[in-house]
Short mmCIF file of C-alpha atoms in Angstrom, two decimals:
data_model
loop_
_atom_site.label_atom_id
_atom_site.label_comp_id
_atom_site.label_asym_id
_atom_site.label_seq_id
_atom_site.Cartn_x
_atom_site.Cartn_y
_atom_site.Cartn_z
CA UNK A 356 -0.02 8.83 -23.66
CA UNK A 357 1.89 9.52 -26.89
CA UNK A 358 5.49 8.41 -27.17
CA UNK A 359 8.08 10.14 -29.33
CA UNK A 360 11.32 8.76 -30.77
CA UNK A 361 14.07 11.28 -31.37
CA UNK A 362 16.64 10.46 -34.07
CA UNK A 363 19.85 12.30 -34.85
CA UNK A 364 19.33 14.15 -38.08
CA UNK A 365 20.44 17.31 -39.83
CA UNK A 366 16.88 18.14 -40.77
CA UNK A 367 14.09 19.08 -38.41
CA UNK A 368 10.59 17.66 -38.67
CA UNK A 369 8.21 20.59 -38.08
CA UNK A 370 5.30 18.28 -37.37
CA UNK A 371 7.28 16.41 -34.72
CA UNK A 372 8.46 19.67 -33.13
CA UNK A 373 4.88 20.93 -32.94
CA UNK A 374 3.69 17.72 -31.29
CA UNK A 375 6.52 17.84 -28.74
CA UNK A 376 5.75 21.49 -27.98
CA UNK A 377 2.06 20.67 -27.51
CA UNK A 378 2.92 17.78 -25.20
CA UNK A 379 5.20 19.98 -23.09
CA UNK A 380 2.50 22.67 -22.84
CA UNK A 381 -0.03 20.02 -21.81
CA UNK A 382 2.29 18.71 -19.10
CA UNK A 383 2.89 22.24 -17.80
CA UNK A 384 -0.88 22.81 -17.61
CA UNK A 385 -1.35 19.51 -15.75
CA UNK A 386 1.37 20.39 -13.24
CA UNK A 387 -0.12 23.82 -12.59
CA UNK A 388 -3.60 22.34 -12.20
CA UNK A 389 -2.28 19.68 -9.80
CA UNK A 390 -0.58 22.37 -7.70
CA UNK A 391 -3.80 24.42 -7.55
CA UNK A 392 -5.82 21.31 -6.59
CA UNK A 393 -3.35 20.47 -3.82
CA UNK A 394 -3.65 23.97 -2.34
CA UNK A 395 -7.44 24.06 -2.62
CA UNK A 396 -7.94 20.55 -1.21
CA UNK A 397 -5.74 21.40 1.78
CA UNK A 398 -7.60 24.67 2.36
CA UNK A 399 -11.08 23.08 2.22
CA UNK A 400 -10.05 19.66 3.61
CA UNK A 401 -11.37 17.62 0.71
CA UNK A 402 -9.80 14.54 -0.88
CA UNK A 403 -6.87 15.44 -3.10
CA UNK A 404 -7.48 12.59 -5.56
CA UNK A 405 -11.18 13.48 -5.89
CA UNK A 406 -10.19 17.06 -6.64
CA UNK A 407 -7.77 15.87 -9.32
CA UNK A 408 -10.46 13.85 -11.09
CA UNK A 409 -12.90 16.78 -11.06
CA UNK A 410 -10.14 19.10 -12.29
CA UNK A 411 -9.38 16.68 -15.12
CA UNK A 412 -13.03 16.82 -16.17
CA UNK A 413 -12.92 20.62 -16.17
CA UNK A 414 -9.70 21.22 -18.14
CA UNK A 415 -10.20 18.79 -21.03
CA UNK A 416 -10.82 21.60 -23.53
CA UNK A 417 -7.83 23.67 -22.30
CA UNK A 418 -5.20 21.16 -23.44
CA UNK A 419 -3.60 21.69 -26.86
CA UNK A 420 -3.72 17.94 -27.59
CA UNK A 421 -5.57 14.90 -26.31
CA UNK A 422 -3.82 12.99 -23.51
CA UNK A 423 -5.42 9.77 -22.38
CA UNK A 424 -4.83 6.72 -20.21
CA UNK A 425 -2.58 4.08 -21.74
CA UNK A 426 -3.32 0.68 -20.08
CA UNK A 427 0.15 -0.71 -20.85
CA UNK A 428 1.74 2.39 -19.31
CA UNK A 429 -0.33 2.01 -16.13
CA UNK A 430 0.23 -1.75 -15.78
CA UNK A 431 3.95 -1.79 -16.65
CA UNK A 432 5.16 1.51 -15.17
CA UNK A 433 2.71 3.24 -12.85
CA UNK A 434 1.39 0.15 -11.03
CA UNK A 435 4.86 -1.25 -10.06
CA UNK A 436 5.92 2.18 -8.78
CA UNK A 437 2.80 2.60 -6.63
CA UNK A 438 2.93 -0.96 -5.27
CA UNK A 439 6.66 -0.79 -4.51
CA UNK A 440 6.32 2.59 -2.78
CA UNK A 441 3.58 1.21 -0.55
CA UNK A 442 5.53 -1.99 0.17
CA UNK A 443 8.81 -0.36 1.26
CA UNK A 444 6.88 1.75 3.78
CA UNK A 445 5.06 -1.26 5.25
CA UNK A 446 6.47 -2.71 8.46
CA UNK A 447 6.56 -6.53 8.21
CA UNK A 448 6.02 -6.89 11.96
CA UNK A 449 2.80 -4.83 11.70
CA UNK A 450 1.78 -6.79 8.61
CA UNK A 451 2.42 -10.09 10.39
CA UNK A 452 0.19 -9.10 13.30
CA UNK A 453 -2.75 -8.48 10.91
CA UNK A 454 -2.00 -11.10 8.26
CA UNK A 455 -5.10 -13.23 8.94
CA UNK A 456 -7.77 -10.58 8.18
CA UNK A 457 -5.63 -9.29 5.30
CA UNK A 458 -5.43 -12.71 3.64
CA UNK A 459 -9.16 -13.25 4.18
CA UNK A 460 -10.05 -9.99 2.45
CA UNK A 461 -7.47 -10.25 -0.34
CA UNK A 462 -8.14 -13.94 -1.07
CA UNK A 463 -11.64 -15.28 -0.38
CA UNK A 464 -12.90 -11.70 -0.12
CA UNK A 465 -11.93 -10.90 -3.72
CA UNK A 466 -13.43 -14.18 -4.97
CA UNK A 467 -16.73 -13.61 -3.13
CA UNK A 468 -16.97 -9.96 -4.11
CA UNK A 469 -16.16 -10.68 -7.78
CA UNK A 470 -18.64 -13.55 -7.96
CA UNK A 471 -21.56 -11.68 -6.40
CA UNK A 472 -20.88 -8.55 -8.47
CA UNK A 473 -20.72 -10.62 -11.66
CA UNK A 474 -23.97 -12.43 -10.86
CA UNK A 475 -25.84 -9.18 -10.17
CA UNK A 476 -24.48 -7.58 -13.36
CA UNK A 477 -25.45 -10.61 -15.44
CA UNK A 478 -29.05 -10.67 -14.27
CA UNK A 479 -29.39 -6.92 -13.71
CA UNK A 480 -27.88 -5.70 -17.00
CA UNK A 481 -28.27 -8.81 -19.14
CA UNK A 482 -24.54 -9.38 -19.63
CA UNK A 483 -23.25 -12.79 -20.70
CA UNK A 484 -21.06 -14.64 -18.18
CA UNK A 485 -17.53 -13.79 -19.40
CA UNK A 486 -18.04 -9.97 -19.57
CA UNK A 487 -19.92 -10.13 -16.26
CA UNK A 488 -17.08 -12.04 -14.58
CA UNK A 489 -14.49 -9.65 -16.00
CA UNK A 490 -16.49 -6.67 -14.75
CA UNK A 491 -16.82 -8.35 -11.34
CA UNK A 492 -13.03 -8.76 -11.04
CA UNK A 493 -12.34 -5.24 -12.30
CA UNK A 494 -14.75 -3.76 -9.75
CA UNK A 495 -13.31 -5.88 -6.92
CA UNK A 496 -10.03 -3.93 -7.10
CA UNK A 497 -9.73 -1.26 -4.40
CA UNK A 498 -7.76 1.96 -4.87
CA UNK A 499 -5.77 2.30 -1.69
CA UNK A 500 -4.37 5.72 -2.53
CA UNK A 501 -7.75 7.36 -1.95
CA UNK A 502 -8.33 5.54 1.35
CA UNK A 503 -4.85 6.24 2.72
CA UNK A 504 -5.26 9.89 1.72
CA UNK A 505 -8.34 9.97 3.96
CA UNK A 506 -6.37 8.36 6.81
CA UNK A 507 -3.80 11.16 6.54
CA UNK A 508 -6.57 13.71 7.05
CA UNK A 509 -8.47 11.80 9.76
CA UNK A 510 -6.33 9.61 12.05
CA UNK A 511 -7.38 5.99 12.50
CA UNK A 512 -5.96 3.15 14.63
CA UNK A 513 -2.71 1.77 13.24
CA UNK A 514 -4.11 -1.78 13.03
CA UNK A 515 -6.99 -0.63 10.81
CA UNK A 516 -4.59 1.31 8.58
CA UNK A 517 -2.34 -1.76 8.31
CA UNK A 518 -5.28 -3.98 7.31
CA UNK A 519 -6.29 -1.53 4.56
CA UNK A 520 -2.72 -1.19 3.25
CA UNK A 521 -2.04 -4.91 3.45
CA UNK A 522 -5.28 -5.87 1.72
CA UNK A 523 -4.55 -3.50 -1.14
CA UNK A 524 -1.02 -4.85 -1.58
CA UNK A 525 -2.31 -8.38 -2.20
CA UNK A 526 -5.76 -7.48 -3.53
CA UNK A 527 -4.30 -6.17 -6.81
CA UNK A 528 -2.24 -9.31 -7.35
CA UNK A 529 -5.15 -11.71 -6.80
CA UNK A 530 -7.47 -9.64 -9.00
CA UNK A 531 -4.94 -9.52 -11.86
CA UNK A 532 -4.46 -13.30 -11.69
CA UNK A 533 -8.24 -13.86 -11.80
CA UNK A 534 -8.52 -11.41 -14.70
CA UNK A 535 -5.92 -13.38 -16.68
CA UNK A 536 -7.60 -16.71 -15.89
CA UNK A 537 -10.99 -15.47 -17.14
CA UNK A 538 -9.42 -14.18 -20.38
CA UNK A 539 -7.74 -17.56 -20.80
CA UNK A 540 -11.07 -19.34 -20.35
CA UNK A 541 -12.60 -17.00 -22.94
CA UNK A 542 -9.88 -17.81 -25.48
CA UNK A 543 -9.78 -21.60 -24.88
CA UNK A 544 -13.48 -22.09 -24.23
CA UNK A 545 -12.99 -24.48 -21.32
CA UNK A 546 -12.34 -24.33 -17.58
CA UNK A 547 -11.46 -27.07 -15.11
CA UNK A 548 -11.79 -26.00 -11.49
CA UNK A 549 -8.84 -28.04 -10.24
CA UNK A 550 -6.56 -26.79 -13.03
CA UNK A 551 -7.68 -23.23 -12.38
CA UNK A 552 -6.90 -23.45 -8.66
CA UNK A 553 -3.56 -25.08 -9.42
CA UNK A 554 -2.63 -22.33 -11.85
CA UNK A 555 -3.71 -19.67 -9.34
CA UNK A 556 -1.47 -21.28 -6.71
CA UNK A 557 1.51 -21.55 -9.06
CA UNK A 558 1.18 -17.97 -10.27
CA UNK A 559 1.04 -16.53 -6.74
CA UNK A 560 3.80 -18.76 -5.29
CA UNK A 561 5.96 -18.07 -8.33
CA UNK A 562 5.53 -14.32 -7.79
CA UNK A 563 6.53 -14.72 -4.15
CA UNK A 564 9.71 -16.61 -5.13
CA UNK A 565 10.68 -13.99 -7.73
CA UNK A 566 10.12 -11.22 -5.18
CA UNK A 567 12.16 -13.04 -2.51
CA UNK A 568 15.10 -13.57 -4.86
CA UNK A 569 15.23 -9.99 -6.16
CA UNK A 570 14.43 -8.49 -2.75
CA UNK A 571 17.24 -10.23 -0.88
CA UNK A 572 19.70 -9.60 -3.71
CA UNK A 573 18.92 -5.88 -3.84
CA UNK A 574 18.90 -5.54 -0.02
CA UNK A 575 22.45 -6.90 0.02
CA UNK A 576 23.53 -4.51 -2.72
CA UNK A 577 21.96 -1.57 -0.86
CA UNK A 578 23.96 -2.44 2.24
CA UNK A 579 27.22 -2.62 0.30
CA UNK A 580 26.81 0.57 -1.72
CA UNK A 581 25.03 2.90 0.78
CA UNK A 582 25.02 5.66 -1.83
CA UNK A 583 21.75 7.57 -2.23
CA UNK A 584 21.87 8.07 -6.00
CA UNK A 585 22.89 4.53 -6.91
CA UNK A 586 20.38 3.20 -4.36
CA UNK A 587 17.58 5.13 -6.08
CA UNK A 588 18.51 3.62 -9.44
CA UNK A 589 18.72 0.14 -7.90
CA UNK A 590 15.31 0.33 -6.24
CA UNK A 591 13.67 1.60 -9.44
CA UNK A 592 15.25 -1.30 -11.33
CA UNK A 593 13.97 -3.76 -8.69
CA UNK A 594 10.44 -2.31 -8.76
CA UNK A 595 10.12 -2.41 -12.55
CA UNK A 596 12.31 -5.48 -13.06
CA UNK A 597 10.49 -7.74 -10.61
CA UNK A 598 7.18 -6.96 -12.36
CA UNK A 599 8.59 -7.62 -15.83
CA UNK A 600 10.39 -10.82 -14.81
CA UNK A 601 7.23 -12.11 -13.13
CA UNK A 602 5.15 -11.37 -16.24
CA UNK A 603 7.80 -12.89 -18.54
CA UNK A 604 7.94 -16.25 -16.76
CA UNK A 605 4.17 -16.40 -16.32
CA UNK A 606 3.77 -15.63 -12.61
CA UNK A 607 2.23 -12.66 -10.78
CA UNK A 608 4.33 -9.56 -11.35
CA UNK A 609 2.36 -7.59 -8.76
CA UNK A 610 2.99 -10.18 -6.03
CA UNK A 611 6.69 -10.16 -6.99
CA UNK A 612 6.83 -6.37 -6.59
CA UNK A 613 5.03 -6.54 -3.23
CA UNK A 614 7.41 -9.15 -1.79
CA UNK A 615 10.52 -7.45 -3.20
CA UNK A 616 9.38 -4.10 -1.78
CA UNK A 617 8.71 -5.56 1.67
CA UNK A 618 12.19 -7.11 1.80
CA UNK A 619 13.97 -4.02 0.46
CA UNK A 620 12.12 -1.79 2.93
CA UNK A 621 12.54 -3.95 6.01
CA UNK A 622 15.89 -5.64 5.34
CA UNK A 623 17.63 -2.87 3.42
CA UNK A 624 16.32 0.66 3.81
CA UNK A 625 15.25 0.51 7.46
CA UNK A 626 18.05 -1.66 8.76
CA UNK A 627 21.44 -1.55 7.08
CA UNK A 628 21.98 1.84 5.44
CA UNK A 629 22.87 5.26 6.83
CA UNK A 630 20.27 7.80 7.91
CA UNK A 631 21.09 10.20 5.07
CA UNK A 632 20.68 7.48 2.41
CA UNK A 633 17.47 6.28 4.03
CA UNK A 634 15.95 9.78 4.01
CA UNK A 635 16.98 10.34 0.40
CA UNK A 636 15.48 7.02 -0.72
CA UNK A 637 12.21 7.46 1.12
CA UNK A 638 11.86 11.05 -0.10
CA UNK A 639 12.50 9.93 -3.67
CA UNK A 640 9.86 7.21 -3.50
CA UNK A 641 7.38 9.48 -1.77
CA UNK A 642 7.76 11.99 -4.59
CA UNK A 643 7.55 9.23 -7.23
CA UNK A 644 4.33 7.86 -5.73
CA UNK A 645 2.83 11.31 -5.36
CA UNK A 646 3.73 12.28 -8.93
CA UNK A 647 2.37 9.07 -10.45
CA UNK A 648 -0.89 9.36 -8.51
CA UNK A 649 -1.25 12.98 -9.53
CA UNK A 650 -1.02 12.20 -13.24
CA UNK A 651 -3.17 9.07 -12.99
CA UNK A 652 -6.12 10.81 -11.36
CA UNK A 653 -5.87 13.82 -13.63
CA UNK A 654 -5.86 11.48 -16.62
CA UNK A 655 -8.91 9.68 -15.24
CA UNK A 656 -10.78 12.99 -15.33
CA UNK A 657 -9.51 13.69 -18.84
CA UNK A 658 -10.50 10.24 -20.09
CA UNK A 659 -14.15 10.33 -18.97
CA UNK A 660 -16.72 11.62 -21.46
CA UNK A 661 -19.61 13.21 -19.55
CA UNK A 662 -22.06 12.64 -22.41
CA UNK A 663 -21.27 8.92 -22.49
CA UNK A 664 -21.49 8.83 -18.70
CA UNK A 665 -24.95 10.39 -18.77
CA UNK A 666 -26.19 7.92 -21.38
CA UNK A 667 -24.91 4.94 -19.35
CA UNK A 668 -25.85 6.35 -15.93
CA UNK A 669 -28.54 3.73 -15.08
CA UNK A 670 -26.11 0.89 -15.82
CA UNK A 671 -23.37 2.66 -13.82
CA UNK A 672 -25.65 3.03 -10.79
CA UNK A 673 -26.55 -0.65 -11.09
CA UNK A 674 -22.82 -1.54 -11.17
CA UNK A 675 -22.21 0.54 -8.03
CA UNK A 676 -25.01 -1.27 -6.21
CA UNK A 677 -23.62 -4.61 -7.43
CA UNK A 678 -20.04 -4.11 -6.22
CA UNK A 679 -21.24 -2.61 -2.93
CA UNK A 680 -23.38 -5.70 -2.29
CA UNK A 681 -20.42 -7.90 -3.18
CA UNK A 682 -18.18 -5.97 -0.82
CA UNK A 683 -20.77 -6.08 1.96
CA UNK A 684 -21.11 -9.87 1.72
CA UNK A 685 -17.33 -10.33 1.64
CA UNK A 686 -16.41 -7.92 4.46
CA UNK A 687 -18.89 -8.39 7.31
CA UNK A 688 -19.20 -12.23 7.38
CA UNK A 689 -15.47 -12.83 6.86
CA UNK A 690 -14.38 -10.32 9.50
CA UNK A 691 -17.03 -11.59 11.90
CA UNK A 692 -15.38 -15.02 11.62
CA UNK A 693 -11.93 -13.58 12.43
CA UNK A 694 -12.80 -13.69 16.14
CA UNK A 695 -12.45 -17.49 16.08
CA UNK A 696 -8.72 -17.46 15.27
CA UNK A 697 -7.49 -13.88 15.77
CA UNK A 698 -8.27 -10.68 17.63
CA UNK A 699 -11.76 -9.52 16.60
CA UNK A 700 -12.16 -6.61 14.19
CA UNK A 701 -14.35 -3.89 15.78
CA UNK A 702 -17.67 -3.42 14.01
CA UNK A 703 -16.97 0.28 13.42
CA UNK A 704 -13.76 -0.64 11.59
CA UNK A 705 -15.73 -2.92 9.28
CA UNK A 706 -17.83 0.07 8.17
CA UNK A 707 -14.64 1.81 6.99
CA UNK A 708 -13.42 -1.32 5.19
CA UNK A 709 -16.83 -1.63 3.50
CA UNK A 710 -17.19 1.98 2.34
CA UNK A 711 -13.47 2.33 1.64
CA UNK A 712 -13.57 0.14 -1.48
CA UNK A 713 -13.03 3.15 -3.74
CA UNK A 714 -12.25 2.35 -7.39
CA UNK A 715 -9.31 3.91 -9.23
CA UNK A 716 -6.80 3.75 -12.05
CA UNK A 717 -6.16 -0.01 -12.05
CA UNK A 718 -9.85 -0.70 -12.72
CA UNK A 719 -9.75 1.66 -15.69
CA UNK A 720 -6.49 0.18 -16.99
CA UNK A 721 -7.93 -3.34 -16.85
CA UNK A 722 -11.04 -2.18 -18.69
CA UNK A 723 -8.96 -0.57 -21.44
CA UNK A 724 -6.82 -3.72 -21.76
CA UNK A 725 -9.83 -5.92 -22.57
CA UNK A 726 -9.33 -7.72 -25.91
CA UNK A 727 -11.45 -6.62 -28.86
CA UNK A 728 -13.07 -10.09 -29.04
CA UNK A 729 -14.82 -9.60 -25.68
CA UNK A 730 -18.56 -9.23 -26.23
CA UNK A 731 -19.74 -5.69 -25.45
CA UNK A 732 -16.21 -4.37 -24.78
CA UNK A 733 -17.10 -0.70 -25.34
CA UNK A 734 -20.11 -1.04 -23.04
CA UNK A 735 -17.92 -2.53 -20.33
CA UNK A 736 -15.37 0.28 -20.63
CA UNK A 737 -18.07 2.95 -20.33
CA UNK A 738 -19.55 1.09 -17.37
CA UNK A 739 -16.21 0.88 -15.52
CA UNK A 740 -15.24 4.49 -16.29
CA UNK A 741 -18.54 5.84 -14.99
CA UNK A 742 -18.31 3.65 -11.89
CA UNK A 743 -14.79 4.84 -11.12
CA UNK A 744 -15.79 8.49 -11.47
CA UNK A 745 -18.83 8.23 -9.18
CA UNK A 746 -16.87 6.10 -6.71
CA UNK A 747 -14.02 8.60 -6.48
CA UNK A 748 -16.38 11.54 -6.07
CA UNK A 749 -19.10 9.95 -3.93
CA UNK A 750 -17.10 7.63 -1.69
CA UNK A 751 -14.03 9.87 -1.77
CA UNK A 752 -15.99 12.77 -0.30
CA UNK A 753 -18.17 10.75 2.11
CA UNK A 754 -15.44 8.53 3.60
CA UNK A 755 -13.73 11.31 5.63
CA UNK A 756 -17.13 12.28 7.07
CA UNK A 757 -17.83 8.65 7.99
CA UNK A 758 -14.45 8.21 9.67
CA UNK A 759 -14.98 11.37 11.72
CA UNK A 760 -18.49 10.28 12.73
CA UNK A 761 -17.26 6.87 13.87
CA UNK A 762 -14.63 8.52 16.13
CA UNK A 763 -12.22 5.66 15.62
CA UNK A 764 -9.25 7.27 17.31
CA UNK A 765 -9.52 8.75 20.77
CA UNK A 766 -6.24 10.35 21.79
CA UNK A 767 -6.19 10.50 25.57
CA UNK A 768 -3.87 12.81 27.45
CA UNK A 769 -1.87 9.75 28.55
CA UNK A 770 -1.38 8.58 24.96
CA UNK A 771 -0.40 12.06 23.78
CA UNK A 772 2.22 12.38 26.52
CA UNK A 773 3.51 8.88 25.80
CA UNK A 774 3.92 9.47 22.07
CA UNK A 775 5.62 12.84 22.59
CA UNK A 776 8.19 11.15 24.84
CA UNK A 777 8.58 8.29 22.37
CA UNK A 778 9.31 10.83 19.63
CA UNK A 779 12.01 12.44 21.79
CA UNK A 780 13.49 9.02 22.59
CA UNK A 781 13.50 7.78 18.98
CA UNK A 782 14.97 10.97 17.50
CA UNK A 783 17.69 11.23 20.15
CA UNK A 784 18.73 7.61 19.72
CA UNK A 785 18.74 7.97 15.94
CA UNK A 786 21.02 11.01 16.26
CA UNK A 787 23.34 9.03 18.56
CA UNK A 788 23.52 6.20 16.03
CA UNK A 789 24.46 8.68 13.31
CA UNK A 790 27.14 10.22 15.54
CA UNK A 791 28.59 6.73 16.12
CA UNK A 792 28.84 6.14 12.37
CA UNK A 793 30.45 9.57 11.83
CA UNK A 794 33.04 8.85 14.52
CA UNK A 795 33.78 5.44 13.04
CA UNK A 796 34.19 6.99 9.57
CA UNK A 797 36.66 9.58 10.94
CA UNK A 798 34.48 12.57 10.15
CA UNK A 799 34.26 13.80 13.77
CA UNK A 800 37.06 14.13 16.32
CA UNK A 801 36.37 12.22 19.51
CA UNK A 802 36.12 15.32 21.72
CA UNK A 803 33.33 16.86 19.61
CA UNK A 804 31.65 13.44 19.31
CA UNK A 805 31.57 12.99 23.09
CA UNK A 806 30.22 16.50 23.67
CA UNK A 807 27.43 16.14 21.13
CA UNK A 808 26.57 12.60 22.20
CA UNK A 809 26.29 13.60 25.85
CA UNK A 810 23.74 16.26 24.88
CA UNK A 811 21.55 13.62 23.26
CA UNK A 812 22.16 11.24 26.16
CA UNK A 813 20.60 13.77 28.52
CA UNK A 814 17.47 13.83 26.32
CA UNK A 815 17.40 10.02 26.17
CA UNK A 816 17.70 9.67 29.94
CA UNK A 817 14.99 12.28 30.58
CA UNK A 818 12.59 10.66 28.11
CA UNK A 819 13.23 7.17 29.49
CA UNK A 820 12.63 8.31 33.07
CA UNK A 821 9.43 10.15 32.14
CA UNK A 822 8.15 7.15 30.15
CA UNK A 823 8.91 4.77 33.02
CA UNK A 824 7.03 7.01 35.44
CA UNK A 825 4.05 7.25 33.06
CA UNK A 826 3.84 3.50 32.56
CA UNK A 827 4.16 2.83 36.27
CA UNK A 828 1.40 5.32 37.12
CA UNK A 829 -0.91 4.10 34.37
CA UNK A 830 -0.31 0.35 34.42
CA UNK A 831 -4.02 -0.30 34.72
CA UNK A 832 -4.73 1.89 31.70
CA UNK A 833 -2.15 0.01 29.68
CA UNK A 834 -3.80 -3.29 30.55
CA UNK A 835 -7.22 -1.99 29.49
CA UNK A 836 -6.10 -0.05 26.43
CA UNK A 837 -6.26 -2.20 23.30
CA UNK A 838 -4.12 0.15 21.19
CA UNK A 839 -1.37 0.33 23.79
CA UNK A 840 -1.43 -3.43 24.31
CA UNK A 841 -1.14 -4.00 20.57
CA UNK A 842 1.76 -1.56 20.39
CA UNK A 843 3.61 -3.24 23.26
CA UNK A 844 2.93 -6.68 21.77
CA UNK A 845 4.44 -5.53 18.48
CA UNK A 846 7.52 -4.23 20.31
CA UNK A 847 7.89 -7.49 22.28
CA UNK A 848 7.53 -9.48 19.05
CA UNK A 849 10.28 -7.49 17.35
CA UNK A 850 12.58 -7.94 20.35
CA UNK A 851 11.99 -11.70 20.41
CA UNK A 852 12.61 -11.93 16.67
CA UNK A 853 15.84 -9.95 17.15
CA UNK A 854 16.93 -12.41 19.86
CA UNK A 855 16.14 -15.37 17.64
CA UNK A 856 17.96 -13.77 14.70
CA UNK A 857 21.08 -13.26 16.83
CA UNK A 858 21.01 -16.92 17.90
CA UNK A 859 20.60 -18.14 14.32
CA UNK A 860 23.46 -15.92 13.21
CA UNK A 861 25.64 -17.29 16.01
CA UNK A 862 24.87 -20.86 14.88
CA UNK A 863 25.58 -19.96 11.25
CA UNK A 864 29.00 -18.57 12.19
CA UNK A 865 29.67 -21.58 14.47
CA UNK A 866 30.20 -19.30 17.47
CA UNK A 867 27.95 -21.39 19.76
CA UNK A 868 27.07 -25.07 19.66
CA UNK A 869 23.60 -25.83 18.31
CA UNK A 870 22.63 -27.92 21.35
CA UNK A 871 23.08 -24.98 23.71
CA UNK A 872 20.99 -22.68 21.53
CA UNK A 873 18.03 -25.00 20.84
CA UNK A 874 16.41 -24.70 24.27
CA UNK A 875 16.60 -20.90 24.10
CA UNK A 876 15.12 -20.88 20.59
CA UNK A 877 12.23 -23.11 21.71
CA UNK A 878 11.54 -20.76 24.61
CA UNK A 879 11.47 -17.76 22.24
CA UNK A 880 9.10 -19.63 19.89
CA UNK A 881 6.74 -20.33 22.79
CA UNK A 882 6.71 -16.62 23.70
CA UNK A 883 6.05 -15.65 20.07
CA UNK A 884 3.15 -18.11 19.86
CA UNK A 885 1.73 -16.71 23.10
CA UNK A 886 1.82 -13.20 21.62
CA UNK A 887 0.01 -14.44 18.48
CA UNK A 888 -2.68 -16.13 20.59
CA UNK A 889 -3.33 -13.14 22.88
#
């Protein structure tokens, strides 16, 4: 995308003014098109991102000037925003309960998928090894935005959604590290397996450390300021800064953004700031993520040349077959093996994880960032662009149908009643917490506080009684219901972690002797291990 530098001057540059006017008109057209696509996709229940790509293909000739994808803009601005927005909305306790399948898919899964895809492209299209390996890594990246958009239209079990979100958070980081290693091998002409694994380890661990440092620092600042506007600026600085710092010191910037976002979301936004600031922050990041995705997928449509796509169609279809085979071999065997050390992944869920490997903007950005010295660079770019387009259209439109056919979520009357009561309980307690903070700040007089709090207390008591009666009547259903058991296990885990955190804080402040606390901590650890094993 073109960048303009404005300088203070007494004279006006007509050419510059015309370019700025054309850019503004182009942006207005894109915004209007995005609005129309959003309305149409909601009306006809089709994927929003797929509609954006098709709209971008259709409006190329309507724009007054050419606007294309800039790989540095995507990698340095758009990618950190998207990753950070996903991370702050991810519950660490949910992520922890699904960490084993996530790490399998994002680690060995990416390696297996990249290797098989590269091998098939080498022998199927006659590519040499370095371009084939680069293409394999580029096509191993999954665009989570498209999959999560489907999940918003068709509900799926929360554990499946967490696995998809978690895999995508770490999938991008691993793929980018592999991409850099392959380029390094191409430039140096040598590769030592042990050195490569060591560098991979250092890059990922370094990214984790950078994310931890910036995440905890910013979470503390959020707690102290508790001002919506300054908090927005701080979180943007953390999202972009953690990526740039990671890249500058030679570690994974994406992993740094993921870790920083998880800490800011779980330790800052959802724990230690007021409700009004939390809503403002989450709304801001939701809008930022939505806006970035809108422009990215429109620009994908604008960037693709249909004539070039038609000429390279056989190679594109071969690439689609290659990455689907790679995904198949990485998903089904790995998730079949999960049963030996974690709760098994239902076979129907594996179908969604297999078909949900939709390609998106990061694949295109990596293709555009390929150095000019790479053999067959232009061919690779055309191959990736065509693959992304057909993936977004084909898989983007078929995935909702598949999810509906699999009937992954069955909402029983018992579950519906339970969740309605849980909503009443959570909202009433949240309102009571806000009333407590208003009273403490001196905003409300005590008489009005007590009157309003008693109103919510009636709702809390009614919801608690109704929930207790439901659970008592349906105890057998709870025991047999996997989703309910998982939900209760997650709640028990959070409560045990809260107990352990309180004990550690008491030791840190020297309120209780360490000897007294140790037995209680060991008991909590045993209960946590039991929950992990169940």
